[in-house]
Amino acid sequence: MKIEGKDQYIKITVIGILVLLIVHSLLGSISFKAFFNLTALEIIFAGIILSVIISFSFDTLIVTVKMIHASFTDKIDYAGDIHKLHQLSAKVKREGVLSIQSEIELETQTFLRDAMILLNDYKKPEVIRDILEKDMESRRANLYRPYNVLKMISHIAPSFGLIGTLIGMIGLLSNMDKTDMIMNNMAYALVSTLYGGLIANFVAVPLMGRLKEYIDRNMLRWAMIMEGILLIAQNDSPRNVFDKMNVMLKESERLEYPRSRVEERNWTTYELES
């Protein structure tokens, strides 16, 4: 945990430094007054928002905001899942599958709770696998909805920047006899393209990458849970449940088998982590 926190601090520091360098390079080349063009901002943001609202439901847009926030704040606890299913396997071995009903009611993670319900209701592992795979595919499709919103923004932002440029050039050519209008329209034309490129490449595309990583982490979590539940349904040993889930992690993140915490031969009392 300390290493993860240190890495996060270093990452934030590096991002801050790079952002300052970009801002310095922009404002070092042009004045803030020239960089901030309200007309260009209006056409860029109004065009992007209008296109997104037309293309996607409000529910999808709300989910997009929530998922972006979750990608920064949610910590997926693979180790907790492995230990939880390891203990669940021991409990089922000791007391039978019907003994997990109380744990189902306490479980807050929806995919794991649904998997535990299937384990409690079905005896055939192939039936459980088929249902969980369909559940994972459905969840994956829902997770990609926000990704598609950002993908669209990354495509249309430069286009609206070009539209702003064309409008600025039209204004420039229409007022060739007015020096002040020529300068204003020229600045508007160039800044519009800049805004479109910045929104696409410094906002939408990085967030797409972050959401893709967030989706992959969740898919790995669900695959691990499914593997553990299927092994329990097959009446496999708690050690196999632990090892086969553990091996799905990166080598640097794999856990040691908790011999000191669980004495499987004596079937001592287990407490499932909620």
mmCIF file of N, CA and C in Angstrom, residues 5 9 71 85 100 110 113 121 152 154 161 167 177-178 208 227:
data_model
loop_
_atom_site.group_PDB
_atom_site.id
_atom_site.type_symbol
_atom_site.label_atom_id
_atom_site.label_comp_id
_atom_site.label_asym_id
_atom_site.label_seq_id
_atom_site.Cartn_x
_atom_site.Cartn_y
_atom_site.Cartn_z
ATOM 1 N N GLY A 5 0.930 4.141 -2.873
ATOM 2 C CA GLY A 5 0.720 5.550 -2.561
ATOM 3 C C GLY A 5 1.880 6.405 -3.049
ATOM 4 N N TYR A 9 1.812 9.420 -5.855
ATOM 5 C CA TYR A 9 2.341 10.762 -5.590
ATOM 6 C C TYR A 9 3.315 11.183 -6.687
ATOM 7 N N SER A 71 -12.903 5.823 -12.167
ATOM 8 C CA SER A 71 -11.600 5.385 -12.663
ATOM 9 C C SER A 71 -10.455 6.020 -11.888
ATOM 10 N N LEU A 85 -12.851 -15.638 -1.566
ATOM 11 C CA LEU A 85 -13.295 -16.882 -2.198
ATOM 12 C C LEU A 85 -12.556 -18.096 -1.636
ATOM 13 N N ILE A 100 -23.788 -20.644 2.679
ATOM 14 C CA ILE A 100 -23.332 -19.310 2.262
ATOM 15 C C ILE A 100 -24.484 -18.320 2.108
ATOM 16 N N THR A 110 -21.650 -6.570 -6.599
ATOM 17 C CA THR A 110 -22.788 -7.161 -7.308
ATOM 18 C C THR A 110 -22.427 -8.420 -8.074
ATOM 19 N N ARG A 113 -21.834 -11.242 -5.627
ATOM 20 C CA ARG A 113 -23.097 -11.654 -5.018
ATOM 21 C C ARG A 113 -23.921 -12.497 -5.988
ATOM 22 N N ASP A 121 -27.727 -21.866 -5.994
ATOM 23 C CA ASP A 121 -28.933 -22.368 -6.664
ATOM 24 C C ASP A 121 -28.670 -23.514 -7.631
ATOM 25 N N MET A 152 -16.179 9.503 -29.340
ATOM 26 C CA MET A 152 -16.857 10.427 -30.249
ATOM 27 C C MET A 152 -16.323 11.850 -30.077
ATOM 28 N N SER A 154 -13.384 12.741 -29.081
ATOM 29 C CA SER A 154 -12.035 12.820 -29.657
ATOM 30 C C SER A 154 -12.070 12.963 -31.173
ATOM 31 N N GLY A 161 -13.221 22.356 -34.396
ATOM 32 C CA GLY A 161 -12.137 23.338 -34.470
ATOM 33 C C GLY A 161 -11.925 23.814 -35.897
ATOM 34 N N ILE A 167 -15.140 29.451 -40.300
ATOM 35 C CA ILE A 167 -15.976 30.626 -40.011
ATOM 36 C C ILE A 167 -15.110 31.866 -39.842
ATOM 37 N N ASP A 177 -11.549 45.166 -45.728
ATOM 38 C CA ASP A 177 -11.323 46.608 -45.654
ATOM 39 C C ASP A 177 -11.226 47.118 -44.220
ATOM 40 N N LYS A 178 -11.406 46.214 -43.241
ATOM 41 C CA LYS A 178 -11.370 46.621 -41.829
ATOM 42 C C LYS A 178 -10.226 45.881 -41.134
ATOM 43 N N MET A 208 -9.982 8.262 -22.432
ATOM 44 C CA MET A 208 -10.285 6.979 -23.076
ATOM 45 C C MET A 208 -9.300 5.909 -22.612
ATOM 46 N N GLU A 227 -13.746 -17.856 -12.049
ATOM 47 C CA GLU A 227 -12.883 -19.032 -11.912
ATOM 48 C C GLU A 227 -12.994 -19.617 -10.510
#
